[in-house]
PDB file of C-alpha atoms in Angstrom:
ATOM      1  CA  MET A 256     -60.805 155.004   4.840  1.00 43.00           C
ATOM      2  CA  ALA A 257     -63.666 156.830   6.540  1.00 44.00           C
ATOM      3  CA  HIS A 258     -64.325 158.676   3.304  1.00 47.00           C
ATOM      4  CA  SER A 259     -64.532 155.479   1.266  1.00 46.00           C
ATOM      5  CA  THR A 260     -67.009 153.799   3.626  1.00 46.00           C
ATOM      6  CA  THR A 261     -69.295 156.848   3.716  1.00 45.00           C
ATOM      7  CA  THR A 262     -69.460 156.911  -0.079  1.00 50.00           C
ATOM      8  CA  LEU A 263     -69.644 153.152  -0.536  1.00 55.00           C
ATOM      9  CA  VAL A 264     -72.412 152.262   1.875  1.00 67.00           C
ATOM     10  CA  PRO A 265     -75.148 154.637   0.621  1.00 74.00           C
ATOM     11  CA  GLY A 266     -74.303 153.626  -2.949  1.00 80.00           C
ATOM     12  CA  ARG A 267     -74.588 149.967  -2.064  1.00 83.00           C
ATOM     13  CA  VAL A 268     -77.874 150.514  -0.217  1.00 87.00           C
ATOM     14  CA  ALA A 269     -79.290 152.531  -3.115  1.00 88.00           C
ATOM     15  CA  SER A 270     -78.147 149.858  -5.568  1.00 88.00           C
ATOM     16  CA  ALA A 271     -79.755 147.091  -3.484  1.00 90.00           C
ATOM     17  CA  ALA A 272     -82.994 149.081  -3.138  1.00 92.00           C
ATOM     18  CA  LEU A 273     -83.052 149.775  -6.883  1.00 93.00           C
ATOM     19  CA  GLY A 274     -82.304 146.150  -7.708  1.00 93.00           C
ATOM     20  CA  LEU A 275     -84.936 144.697  -5.385  1.00 94.00           C
ATOM     21  CA  ALA A 276     -87.496 147.280  -6.587  1.00 96.00           C
ATOM     22  CA  LEU A 277     -86.718 146.199 -10.144  1.00 96.00           C
ATOM     23  CA  ALA A 278     -87.216 142.552  -9.107  1.00 96.00           C
ATOM     24  CA  ALA A 279     -90.606 143.502  -7.629  1.00 96.00           C
ATOM     25  CA  VAL A 280     -91.557 145.276 -10.876  1.00 97.00           C
ATOM     26  CA  MET A 281     -90.667 142.110 -12.836  1.00 96.00           C
ATOM     27  CA  LEU A 282     -92.892 139.990 -10.558  1.00 96.00           C
ATOM     28  CA  LEU A 283     -95.706 142.562 -10.904  1.00 95.00           C
ATOM     29  CA  GLY A 284     -95.252 142.187 -14.662  1.00 96.00           C
ATOM     30  CA  VAL A 285     -95.811 138.425 -14.308  1.00 96.00           C
ATOM     31  CA  LEU A 286     -98.886 139.141 -12.166  1.00 94.00           C
ATOM     32  CA  PHE A 287    -100.207 141.536 -14.811  1.00 94.00           C
ATOM     33  CA  LEU A 288     -99.611 139.033 -17.613  1.00 94.00           C
ATOM     34  CA  LEU A 289    -101.212 136.082 -15.809  1.00 93.00           C
ATOM     35  CA  GLN A 290    -103.812 137.673 -13.524  1.00 90.00           C
ATOM     36  CA  GLU A 291    -104.977 140.908 -15.186  1.00 86.00           C
ATOM     37  CA  ASN A 292    -108.732 140.457 -15.534  1.00 82.00           C
ATOM     38  CA  GLY A 293    -109.959 144.034 -15.912  1.00 81.00           C
ATOM     39  CA  LEU A 294    -108.317 145.864 -13.007  1.00 83.00           C
ATOM     40  CA  LEU A 295    -106.094 148.085 -15.174  1.00 88.00           C
ATOM     41  CA  LEU A 296    -107.219 147.248 -18.707  1.00 90.00           C
ATOM     42  CA  SER A 297    -110.608 147.791 -20.353  1.00 91.00           C
ATOM     43  CA  ALA A 298    -112.878 144.741 -20.370  1.00 90.00           C
ATOM     44  CA  ASP A 299    -112.159 144.050 -24.073  1.00 91.00           C
ATOM     45  CA  ALA A 300    -108.394 144.309 -23.702  1.00 93.00           C
ATOM     46  CA  ALA A 301    -108.461 142.226 -20.531  1.00 92.00           C
ATOM     47  CA  SER A 302    -110.442 139.436 -22.149  1.00 92.00           C
ATOM     48  CA  TYR A 303    -108.107 139.507 -25.166  1.00 93.00           C
ATOM     49  CA  LEU A 304    -105.109 139.211 -22.821  1.00 94.00           C
ATOM     50  CA  HIS A 305    -106.899 136.440 -20.925  1.00 93.00           C
ATOM     51  CA  GLU A 306    -107.531 134.445 -24.114  1.00 93.00           C
ATOM     52  CA  ALA A 307    -104.034 135.075 -25.487  1.00 94.00           C
ATOM     53  CA  THR A 308    -102.306 133.879 -22.307  1.00 95.00           C
ATOM     54  CA  HIS A 309    -104.873 131.165 -21.562  1.00 95.00           C
ATOM     55  CA  ASP A 310    -102.747 128.062 -22.220  1.00 95.00           C
ATOM     56  CA  ALA A 311     -99.837 129.514 -20.248  1.00 96.00           C
ATOM     57  CA  ARG A 312    -102.126 130.480 -17.351  1.00 95.00           C
ATOM     58  CA  HIS A 313    -103.349 126.898 -17.062  1.00 96.00           C
ATOM     59  CA  ALA A 314     -99.922 125.297 -17.628  1.00 96.00           C
ATOM     60  CA  LEU A 315     -98.251 127.568 -15.064  1.00 96.00           C
ATOM     61  CA  GLY A 316    -100.914 126.560 -12.542  1.00 94.00           C
ATOM     62  CA  VAL A 317    -102.355 130.036 -12.047  1.00 94.00           C
ATOM     63  CA  PRO A 318    -106.043 130.100 -11.016  1.00 92.00           C
ATOM     64  CA  CYS A 319    -108.292 130.620 -14.024  1.00 85.00           C
ATOM     65  CA  HIS A 320    -112.106 130.914 -14.315  1.00 76.00           C
TER      66      HIS A 320
ATOM     67  CA  MET B  67     -71.830 154.425  -7.665  1.00 42.00           C
ATOM     68  CA  SER B  68     -71.079 150.746  -8.207  1.00 41.00           C
ATOM     69  CA  THR B  69     -68.660 148.975  -5.920  1.00 42.00           C
ATOM     70  CA  ALA B  70     -65.376 147.593  -7.147  1.00 46.00           C
ATOM     71  CA  SER B  71     -66.113 143.950  -6.320  1.00 64.00           C
ATOM     72  CA  ALA B  72     -69.721 143.664  -7.528  1.00 75.00           C
ATOM     73  CA  PRO B  73     -70.469 143.496 -11.269  1.00 83.00           C
ATOM     74  CA  PRO B  74     -72.677 146.295 -12.666  1.00 90.00           C
ATOM     75  CA  LEU B  75     -76.412 145.977 -12.097  1.00 92.00           C
ATOM     76  CA  GLY B  76     -76.969 145.769 -15.850  1.00 93.00           C
ATOM     77  CA  ARG B  77     -74.927 142.574 -16.082  1.00 94.00           C
ATOM     78  CA  THR B  78     -77.016 140.943 -13.354  1.00 95.00           C
ATOM     79  CA  VAL B  79     -80.185 141.925 -15.256  1.00 96.00           C
ATOM     80  CA  GLY B  80     -78.690 140.623 -18.506  1.00 97.00           C
ATOM     81  CA  HIS B  81     -77.660 137.295 -16.966  1.00 97.00           C
ATOM     82  CA  GLY B  82     -81.117 136.964 -15.418  1.00 97.00           C
ATOM     83  CA  ALA B  83     -82.852 137.730 -18.699  1.00 98.00           C
ATOM     84  CA  LEU B  84     -80.673 135.207 -20.561  1.00 98.00           C
ATOM     85  CA  ALA B  85     -81.182 132.481 -17.938  1.00 98.00           C
ATOM     86  CA  GLY B  86     -84.906 133.308 -17.914  1.00 98.00           C
ATOM     87  CA  ALA B  87     -85.053 132.994 -21.692  1.00 98.00           C
ATOM     88  CA  VAL B  88     -83.404 129.545 -21.490  1.00 98.00           C
ATOM     89  CA  ALA B  89     -85.870 128.516 -18.761  1.00 98.00           C
ATOM     90  CA  GLY B  90     -88.798 130.032 -20.671  1.00 98.00           C
ATOM     91  CA  GLY B  91     -87.732 128.326 -23.904  1.00 98.00           C
ATOM     92  CA  LEU B  92     -87.482 124.923 -22.198  1.00 98.00           C
ATOM     93  CA  GLY B  93     -90.766 125.665 -20.393  1.00 98.00           C
ATOM     94  CA  ALA B  94     -92.452 126.450 -23.718  1.00 98.00           C
ATOM     95  CA  ALA B  95     -91.118 123.178 -25.158  1.00 98.00           C
ATOM     96  CA  ALA B  96     -92.457 121.317 -22.101  1.00 98.00           C
ATOM     97  CA  LEU B  97     -95.801 123.092 -22.468  1.00 97.00           C
ATOM     98  CA  SER B  98     -95.979 122.092 -26.099  1.00 97.00           C
ATOM     99  CA  TRP B  99     -95.044 118.430 -25.580  1.00 97.00           C
ATOM    100  CA  LEU B 100     -96.216 117.602 -22.061  1.00 97.00           C
ATOM    101  CA  VAL B 101     -99.108 119.912 -21.174  1.00 97.00           C
ATOM    102  CA  GLU B 102    -100.837 120.704 -24.491  1.00 96.00           C
ATOM    103  CA  PRO B 103    -102.186 117.129 -25.000  1.00 96.00           C
ATOM    104  CA  SER B 104    -104.145 117.424 -21.706  1.00 96.00           C
ATOM    105  CA  ILE B 105    -105.292 120.959 -22.591  1.00 96.00           C
ATOM    106  CA  ARG B 106    -106.538 119.701 -25.986  1.00 95.00           C
ATOM    107  CA  ALA B 107    -108.429 116.817 -24.362  1.00 95.00           C
ATOM    108  CA  ALA B 108    -109.935 119.170 -21.750  1.00 95.00           C
ATOM    109  CA  ILE B 109    -111.047 121.692 -24.394  1.00 93.00           C
ATOM    110  CA  ALA B 110    -112.709 118.859 -26.340  1.00 94.00           C
ATOM    111  CA  ILE B 111    -114.654 117.910 -23.176  1.00 92.00           C
ATOM    112  CA  GLU B 112    -115.501 121.579 -22.538  1.00 88.00           C
ATOM    113  CA  GLU B 113    -116.812 122.084 -26.074  1.00 89.00           C
ATOM    114  CA  ALA B 114    -118.775 118.818 -26.051  1.00 87.00           C
ATOM    115  CA  GLY B 115    -120.374 119.987 -22.790  1.00 79.00           C
ATOM    116  CA  SER B 116    -121.282 123.453 -24.077  1.00 74.00           C
ATOM    117  CA  ALA B 117    -122.579 122.043 -27.383  1.00 65.00           C
ATOM    118  CA  HIS B 118    -124.774 119.724 -25.345  1.00 56.00           C
ATOM    119  CA  GLU B 119    -126.142 122.653 -23.329  1.00 52.00           C
ATOM    120  CA  HIS B 120    -126.995 124.859 -26.332  1.00 48.00           C
ATOM    121  CA  THR B 121    -128.761 122.262 -28.454  1.00 44.00           C
ATOM    122  CA  ALA B 122    -130.996 124.977 -29.950  1.00 43.00           C
ATOM    123  CA  GLY B 123    -128.347 126.214 -32.392  1.00 40.00           C
ATOM    124  CA  PRO B 124    -127.440 123.617 -35.025  1.00 41.00           C
ATOM    125  CA  VAL B 125    -124.115 125.299 -35.819  1.00 40.00           C
ATOM    126  CA  HIS B 126    -121.605 125.485 -32.990  1.00 38.00           C
ATOM    127  CA  ASP B 127    -120.012 128.861 -33.756  1.00 41.00           C
ATOM    128  CA  HIS B 128    -117.540 128.839 -30.865  1.00 45.00           C
ATOM    129  CA  GLY B 129    -114.629 129.370 -33.248  1.00 46.00           C
ATOM    130  CA  ALA B 130    -116.187 132.354 -35.035  1.00 47.00           C
ATOM    131  CA  GLU B 131    -116.918 134.356 -31.888  1.00 61.00           C
ATOM    132  CA  ALA B 132    -113.620 133.536 -30.178  1.00 78.00           C
ATOM    133  CA  LEU B 133    -111.346 136.547 -29.668  1.00 86.00           C
ATOM    134  CA  VAL B 134    -108.241 134.463 -30.276  1.00 91.00           C
ATOM    135  CA  SER B 135    -108.278 131.424 -32.553  1.00 92.00           C
ATOM    136  CA  ARG B 136    -107.123 128.110 -31.090  1.00 93.00           C
ATOM    137  CA  SER B 137    -103.910 128.045 -33.151  1.00 93.00           C
ATOM    138  CA  GLU B 138    -103.089 131.639 -32.121  1.00 93.00           C
ATOM    139  CA  GLN B 139    -103.824 130.680 -28.517  1.00 94.00           C
ATOM    140  CA  VAL B 140    -101.271 127.847 -28.618  1.00 96.00           C
ATOM    141  CA  VAL B 141     -98.529 130.083 -30.063  1.00 97.00           C
ATOM    142  CA  LEU B 142     -99.328 132.990 -27.715  1.00 97.00           C
ATOM    143  CA  GLY B 143     -99.291 130.554 -24.784  1.00 96.00           C
ATOM    144  CA  LEU B 144     -95.714 129.553 -25.690  1.00 97.00           C
ATOM    145  CA  VAL B 145     -94.739 133.234 -26.054  1.00 97.00           C
ATOM    146  CA  THR B 146     -96.294 133.965 -22.646  1.00 97.00           C
ATOM    147  CA  VAL B 147     -94.220 131.214 -21.003  1.00 98.00           C
ATOM    148  CA  LEU B 148     -91.075 132.673 -22.601  1.00 98.00           C
ATOM    149  CA  VAL B 149     -91.897 136.223 -21.423  1.00 98.00           C
ATOM    150  CA  VAL B 150     -92.749 134.989 -17.910  1.00 98.00           C
ATOM    151  CA  GLY B 151     -89.418 133.110 -17.902  1.00 98.00           C
ATOM    152  CA  VAL B 152     -87.484 136.282 -18.775  1.00 98.00           C
ATOM    153  CA  LEU B 153     -89.316 138.405 -16.164  1.00 98.00           C
ATOM    154  CA  VAL B 154     -88.853 135.790 -13.428  1.00 98.00           C
ATOM    155  CA  GLY B 155     -85.216 135.311 -14.521  1.00 98.00           C
ATOM    156  CA  ILE B 156     -84.436 139.028 -14.069  1.00 98.00           C
ATOM    157  CA  ALA B 157     -86.143 139.067 -10.653  1.00 98.00           C
ATOM    158  CA  PHE B 158     -84.291 135.841  -9.714  1.00 98.00           C
ATOM    159  CA  ALA B 159     -80.843 137.200 -10.642  1.00 97.00           C
ATOM    160  CA  LEU B 160     -81.500 140.469  -8.771  1.00 97.00           C
ATOM    161  CA  VAL B 161     -82.694 138.676  -5.630  1.00 97.00           C
ATOM    162  CA  HIS B 162     -79.658 136.395  -5.796  1.00 96.00           C
ATOM    163  CA  ARG B 163     -77.317 139.370  -6.251  1.00 95.00           C
ATOM    164  CA  PHE B 164     -78.556 141.124  -3.114  1.00 94.00           C
ATOM    165  CA  LEU B 165     -79.612 138.221  -0.876  1.00 93.00           C
ATOM    166  CA  GLY B 166     -77.532 135.323  -2.236  1.00 93.00           C
ATOM    167  CA  SER B 167     -74.827 135.701   0.419  1.00 92.00           C
ATOM    168  CA  ARG B 168     -77.424 134.875   3.101  1.00 92.00           C
ATOM    169  CA  LEU B 169     -78.360 131.544   1.456  1.00 94.00           C
ATOM    170  CA  PRO B 170     -76.844 128.118   2.189  1.00 92.00           C
ATOM    171  CA  GLY B 171     -74.120 127.100  -0.270  1.00 92.00           C
ATOM    172  CA  ARG B 172     -70.342 127.490  -0.339  1.00 92.00           C
ATOM    173  CA  THR B 173     -70.081 128.804  -3.901  1.00 94.00           C
ATOM    174  CA  THR B 174     -72.088 131.267  -6.021  1.00 94.00           C
ATOM    175  CA  ALA B 175     -73.362 128.322  -8.043  1.00 96.00           C
ATOM    176  CA  GLY B 176     -74.440 126.625  -4.797  1.00 96.00           C
ATOM    177  CA  THR B 177     -76.422 129.607  -3.504  1.00 97.00           C
ATOM    178  CA  THR B 178     -77.959 130.073  -6.979  1.00 97.00           C
ATOM    179  CA  MET B 179     -79.248 126.494  -7.009  1.00 97.00           C
ATOM    180  CA  THR B 180     -80.464 126.897  -3.409  1.00 97.00           C
ATOM    181  CA  LEU B 181     -82.450 129.972  -4.475  1.00 98.00           C
ATOM    182  CA  ALA B 182     -83.894 128.083  -7.464  1.00 98.00           C
ATOM    183  CA  GLY B 183     -84.951 125.255  -5.129  1.00 98.00           C
ATOM    184  CA  LEU B 184     -86.542 127.737  -2.731  1.00 97.00           C
ATOM    185  CA  GLY B 185     -88.267 129.398  -5.708  1.00 98.00           C
ATOM    186  CA  PHE B 186     -89.739 126.055  -6.750  1.00 98.00           C
ATOM    187  CA  LEU B 187     -90.892 125.302  -3.181  1.00 97.00           C
ATOM    188  CA  THR B 188     -92.433 128.715  -2.461  1.00 97.00           C
ATOM    189  CA  PHE B 189     -93.692 129.925  -5.852  1.00 97.00           C
ATOM    190  CA  THR B 190     -94.663 126.575  -7.409  1.00 97.00           C
ATOM    191  CA  LEU B 191     -95.073 123.649  -5.008  1.00 96.00           C
ATOM    192  CA  ALA B 192     -96.742 125.486  -2.093  1.00 96.00           C
ATOM    193  CA  PRO B 193     -99.547 127.089  -4.142  1.00 96.00           C
ATOM    194  CA  ALA B 194     -99.858 123.868  -6.209  1.00 95.00           C
ATOM    195  CA  LEU B 195    -100.612 121.914  -3.003  1.00 93.00           C
ATOM    196  CA  VAL B 196    -103.243 124.430  -1.821  1.00 94.00           C
ATOM    197  CA  VAL B 197    -104.829 125.352  -5.168  1.00 94.00           C
ATOM    198  CA  PRO B 198    -103.781 122.607  -7.630  1.00 94.00           C
ATOM    199  CA  ALA B 199    -103.485 123.432 -11.329  1.00 95.00           C
ATOM    200  CA  ASN B 200    -106.485 122.402 -13.406  1.00 95.00           C
ATOM    201  CA  PRO B 201    -107.022 121.909 -17.146  1.00 95.00           C
ATOM    202  CA  PRO B 202    -109.471 124.265 -18.932  1.00 93.00           C
ATOM    203  CA  ALA B 203    -112.694 122.225 -18.445  1.00 89.00           C
ATOM    204  CA  VAL B 204    -112.341 122.434 -14.632  1.00 91.00           C
ATOM    205  CA  GLY B 205    -112.873 125.675 -12.756  1.00 86.00           C
ATOM    206  CA  ASP B 206    -115.909 127.521 -11.438  1.00 88.00           C
ATOM    207  CA  PRO B 207    -115.947 131.245 -12.396  1.00 88.00           C
ATOM    208  CA  ALA B 208    -117.720 131.959  -9.089  1.00 90.00           C
ATOM    209  CA  THR B 209    -114.713 130.831  -7.011  1.00 91.00           C
ATOM    210  CA  VAL B 210    -111.928 132.424  -9.077  1.00 91.00           C
ATOM    211  CA  ASP B 211    -111.444 135.408  -6.735  1.00 90.00           C
ATOM    212  CA  LEU B 212    -111.104 133.204  -3.634  1.00 92.00           C
ATOM    213  CA  ARG B 213    -108.740 130.867  -5.513  1.00 94.00           C
ATOM    214  CA  THR B 214    -106.603 133.766  -6.741  1.00 93.00           C
ATOM    215  CA  VAL B 215    -106.328 135.382  -3.296  1.00 94.00           C
ATOM    216  CA  THR B 216    -105.535 131.996  -1.718  1.00 95.00           C
ATOM    217  CA  TYR B 217    -102.946 131.248  -4.424  1.00 96.00           C
ATOM    218  CA  LEU B 218    -101.142 134.580  -3.992  1.00 96.00           C
ATOM    219  CA  GLY B 219    -101.507 134.441  -0.189  1.00 96.00           C
ATOM    220  CA  THR B 220     -99.944 130.970  -0.165  1.00 97.00           C
ATOM    221  CA  ILE B 221     -96.912 132.271  -2.088  1.00 97.00           C
ATOM    222  CA  VAL B 222     -96.522 135.191   0.358  1.00 97.00           C
ATOM    223  CA  CYS B 223     -96.836 132.853   3.385  1.00 97.00           C
ATOM    224  CA  ALA B 224     -94.419 130.313   1.877  1.00 97.00           C
ATOM    225  CA  VAL B 225     -91.811 133.003   1.138  1.00 97.00           C
ATOM    226  CA  GLY B 226     -92.260 134.344   4.681  1.00 97.00           C
ATOM    227  CA  LEU B 227     -91.842 130.863   6.183  1.00 98.00           C
ATOM    228  CA  ALA B 228     -88.737 130.174   4.058  1.00 97.00           C
ATOM    229  CA  ALA B 229     -87.236 133.499   5.206  1.00 96.00           C
ATOM    230  CA  LEU B 230     -88.035 132.627   8.829  1.00 97.00           C
ATOM    231  CA  VAL B 231     -86.438 129.169   8.529  1.00 96.00           C
ATOM    232  CA  LEU B 232     -83.303 130.657   6.942  1.00 95.00           C
ATOM    233  CA  GLY B 233     -83.199 133.371   9.616  1.00 95.00           C
ATOM    234  CA  VAL B 234     -83.333 130.779  12.407  1.00 95.00           C
ATOM    235  CA  ALA B 235     -80.755 128.615  10.610  1.00 93.00           C
ATOM    236  CA  ARG B 236     -78.359 131.597  10.518  1.00 91.00           C
ATOM    237  CA  SER B 237     -79.160 132.918  14.000  1.00 90.00           C
ATOM    238  CA  GLY B 238     -76.005 133.795  15.922  1.00 87.00           C
ATOM    239  CA  ALA B 239     -77.828 133.529  19.249  1.00 89.00           C
ATOM    240  CA  LEU B 240     -78.099 129.727  19.023  1.00 89.00           C
ATOM    241  CA  ARG B 241     -75.446 126.988  19.021  1.00 90.00           C
ATOM    242  CA  PRO B 242     -75.075 125.181  15.640  1.00 89.00           C
ATOM    243  CA  GLY B 243     -76.855 121.976  16.767  1.00 90.00           C
ATOM    244  CA  THR B 244     -79.732 123.868  18.378  1.00 93.00           C
ATOM    245  CA  ARG B 245     -79.914 126.118  15.323  1.00 94.00           C
ATOM    246  CA  ALA B 246     -80.443 123.182  12.955  1.00 93.00           C
ATOM    247  CA  VAL B 247     -83.106 121.593  15.165  1.00 96.00           C
ATOM    248  CA  ALA B 248     -84.880 124.948  15.630  1.00 96.00           C
ATOM    249  CA  ALA B 249     -84.841 125.663  11.880  1.00 96.00           C
ATOM    250  CA  VAL B 250     -86.304 122.233  11.046  1.00 96.00           C
ATOM    251  CA  ALA B 251     -88.918 122.608  13.805  1.00 97.00           C
ATOM    252  CA  VAL B 252     -89.956 126.060  12.544  1.00 97.00           C
ATOM    253  CA  GLY B 253     -90.223 124.645   9.025  1.00 97.00           C
ATOM    254  CA  VAL B 254     -92.323 121.629  10.028  1.00 97.00           C
ATOM    255  CA  VAL B 255     -94.617 123.520  12.452  1.00 97.00           C
ATOM    256  CA  GLY B 256     -94.956 126.470  10.055  1.00 97.00           C
ATOM    257  CA  THR B 257     -95.937 124.157   7.188  1.00 95.00           C
ATOM    258  CA  ALA B 258     -98.500 122.363   9.367  1.00 95.00           C
ATOM    259  CA  VAL B 259     -99.980 125.689  10.524  1.00 96.00           C
ATOM    260  CA  LEU B 260    -100.205 126.975   6.927  1.00 95.00           C
ATOM    261  CA  VAL B 261    -101.885 123.765   5.725  1.00 92.00           C
ATOM    262  CA  ALA B 262    -104.432 124.054   8.561  1.00 93.00           C
ATOM    263  CA  VAL B 263    -105.045 127.813   8.240  1.00 95.00           C
ATOM    264  CA  LEU B 264    -105.126 128.414   4.466  1.00 95.00           C
ATOM    265  CA  PRO B 265    -108.644 128.117   3.000  1.00 92.00           C
ATOM    266  CA  HIS B 266    -109.560 124.978   1.037  1.00 88.00           C
ATOM    267  CA  ALA B 267    -110.237 126.858  -2.166  1.00 89.00           C
ATOM    268  CA  ALA B 268    -109.731 124.086  -4.748  1.00 88.00           C
ATOM    269  CA  ASP B 269    -112.707 123.513  -7.033  1.00 90.00           C
ATOM    270  CA  PRO B 270    -114.420 120.116  -7.222  1.00 90.00           C
ATOM    271  CA  ILE B 271    -113.722 118.212 -10.457  1.00 92.00           C
ATOM    272  CA  PRO B 272    -116.830 118.031 -12.677  1.00 91.00           C
ATOM    273  CA  ALA B 273    -118.165 114.516 -13.349  1.00 91.00           C
ATOM    274  CA  ASN B 274    -117.501 114.757 -17.115  1.00 92.00           C
ATOM    275  CA  VAL B 275    -113.754 115.333 -16.616  1.00 94.00           C
ATOM    276  CA  PRO B 276    -111.810 112.066 -16.058  1.00 94.00           C
ATOM    277  CA  ALA B 277    -109.534 112.014 -12.981  1.00 93.00           C
ATOM    278  CA  ASP B 278    -106.711 110.626 -15.181  1.00 94.00           C
ATOM    279  CA  LEU B 279    -106.833 113.738 -17.344  1.00 96.00           C
ATOM    280  CA  VAL B 280    -106.673 116.074 -14.330  1.00 96.00           C
ATOM    281  CA  TRP B 281    -103.677 114.213 -12.864  1.00 94.00           C
ATOM    282  CA  GLU B 282    -101.858 113.995 -16.189  1.00 96.00           C
ATOM    283  CA  PHE B 283    -102.348 117.738 -16.510  1.00 97.00           C
ATOM    284  CA  ARG B 284    -101.160 118.477 -12.963  1.00 97.00           C
ATOM    285  CA  ILE B 285     -98.058 116.290 -13.238  1.00 97.00           C
ATOM    286  CA  ALA B 286     -97.215 117.786 -16.643  1.00 97.00           C
ATOM    287  CA  SER B 287     -97.695 121.305 -15.277  1.00 97.00           C
ATOM    288  CA  LEU B 288     -95.455 120.590 -12.264  1.00 97.00           C
ATOM    289  CA  ALA B 289     -92.861 118.959 -14.544  1.00 98.00           C
ATOM    290  CA  GLN B 290     -92.841 122.049 -16.758  1.00 98.00           C
ATOM    291  CA  LEU B 291     -92.467 124.395 -13.778  1.00 98.00           C
ATOM    292  CA  GLY B 292     -89.802 122.232 -12.117  1.00 98.00           C
ATOM    293  CA  LEU B 293     -87.848 122.122 -15.378  1.00 98.00           C
ATOM    294  CA  MET B 294     -88.096 125.919 -15.633  1.00 98.00           C
ATOM    295  CA  TRP B 295     -86.716 126.464 -12.101  1.00 98.00           C
ATOM    296  CA  LEU B 296     -83.947 123.933 -12.705  1.00 98.00           C
ATOM    297  CA  ALA B 297     -82.967 125.523 -16.011  1.00 98.00           C
ATOM    298  CA  LEU B 298     -83.142 129.016 -14.493  1.00 98.00           C
ATOM    299  CA  GLY B 299     -80.915 128.058 -11.563  1.00 98.00           C
ATOM    300  CA  ALA B 300     -78.429 126.074 -13.648  1.00 98.00           C
ATOM    301  CA  THR B 301     -78.061 128.759 -16.344  1.00 98.00           C
ATOM    302  CA  CYS B 302     -77.735 131.543 -13.764  1.00 97.00           C
ATOM    303  CA  ALA B 303     -75.157 129.480 -11.852  1.00 97.00           C
ATOM    304  CA  TRP B 304     -73.188 128.856 -15.046  1.00 96.00           C
ATOM    305  CA  LEU B 305     -73.294 132.536 -16.060  1.00 96.00           C
ATOM    306  CA  GLY B 306     -72.224 133.561 -12.553  1.00 91.00           C
ATOM    307  CA  GLN B 307     -69.086 131.374 -12.594  1.00 85.00           C
ATOM    308  CA  PRO B 308     -65.794 133.268 -12.453  1.00 78.00           C
ATOM    309  CA  ARG B 309     -64.744 133.502 -16.094  1.00 71.00           C
ATOM    310  CA  SER B 310     -61.134 134.561 -15.763  1.00 65.00           C
ATOM    311  CA  ALA B 311     -59.359 131.510 -14.391  1.00 58.00           C
ATOM    312  CA  PRO B 312     -60.165 128.346 -16.368  1.00 59.00           C
ATOM    313  CA  VAL B 313     -56.614 127.039 -15.786  1.00 64.00           C
ATOM    314  CA  SER B 314     -56.877 127.153 -11.992  1.00 65.00           C
ATOM    315  CA  ARG B 315     -60.311 125.533 -12.211  1.00 63.00           C
ATOM    316  CA  ALA B 316     -58.900 122.772 -14.393  1.00 67.00           C
ATOM    317  CA  GLU B 317     -56.031 122.302 -11.921  1.00 70.00           C
ATOM    318  CA  HIS B 318     -58.547 122.156  -9.102  1.00 68.00           C
ATOM    319  CA  LEU B 319     -60.543 119.480 -10.947  1.00 71.00           C
ATOM    320  CA  VAL B 320     -57.414 117.452 -11.717  1.00 73.00           C
ATOM    321  CA  ARG B 321     -56.353 117.589  -8.081  1.00 70.00           C
ATOM    322  CA  ALA B 322     -59.808 116.549  -6.846  1.00 64.00           C
TER     323      ALA B 322
END
């Protein structure tokens, strides 16, 4: 019994941490897609991304120029 | 590594991606049918305005210098909504997997729909009240940084407030009646404080943009987002149903 709890709990904590970190990465992906305006990308790439996602940015209610 | 009772992490991600794709697909359809008409009208106003400003050039070469053509922009906008749906769907399923048991609702489907409702309130409605969505012709480039920080800050504050309300509602230190009153009070006072404290970052509407157009756009945008949350929650709830015992479920329904 003691053995099973000591192996289960760290696994469950690690799994929860991994899962919630993955969720955060997904939300950062949304942020990148809808709010990247030259922080990580070059100016040309950023303005291409901005134009390509422009309708979605407005429709999803994200602030835009 | 994985526990006996919980499904593998990959299945949660897969369910989330599938539910997100359904939500994103419906969202793209809503964008196409509900929101695009207002975007088209706003772009026409925007281009009429800029043509008026640059009267020197007889040819309005907006289309030639554009990085992305208008038709590409429409298609890529739909693709973006689909991709955003999938990403949010994966995050949604993961959050529900690890925090769902702390949410109100007697069944998995119930807590899934609760989470979808909270997602709509915190990620959509709260920022929409502080920094409302605007069609393309509205929006001052000089204020975009303040609007973006306010928008993201509102989401963070709204998520924090929702967590606080749920924490109070589940608090073991209070009696059930007191708990409910305290949770409602925290929610009401917290909302009032946020409304008072958050900066008024919304841009004024330019005189050449009709108020009808702005409201049609905002309602369509909210309808699209609400539909996406509803579809995400419903699909996730359906995918999360126990699959093995349709007979006992049927018996349960017959008895009810």
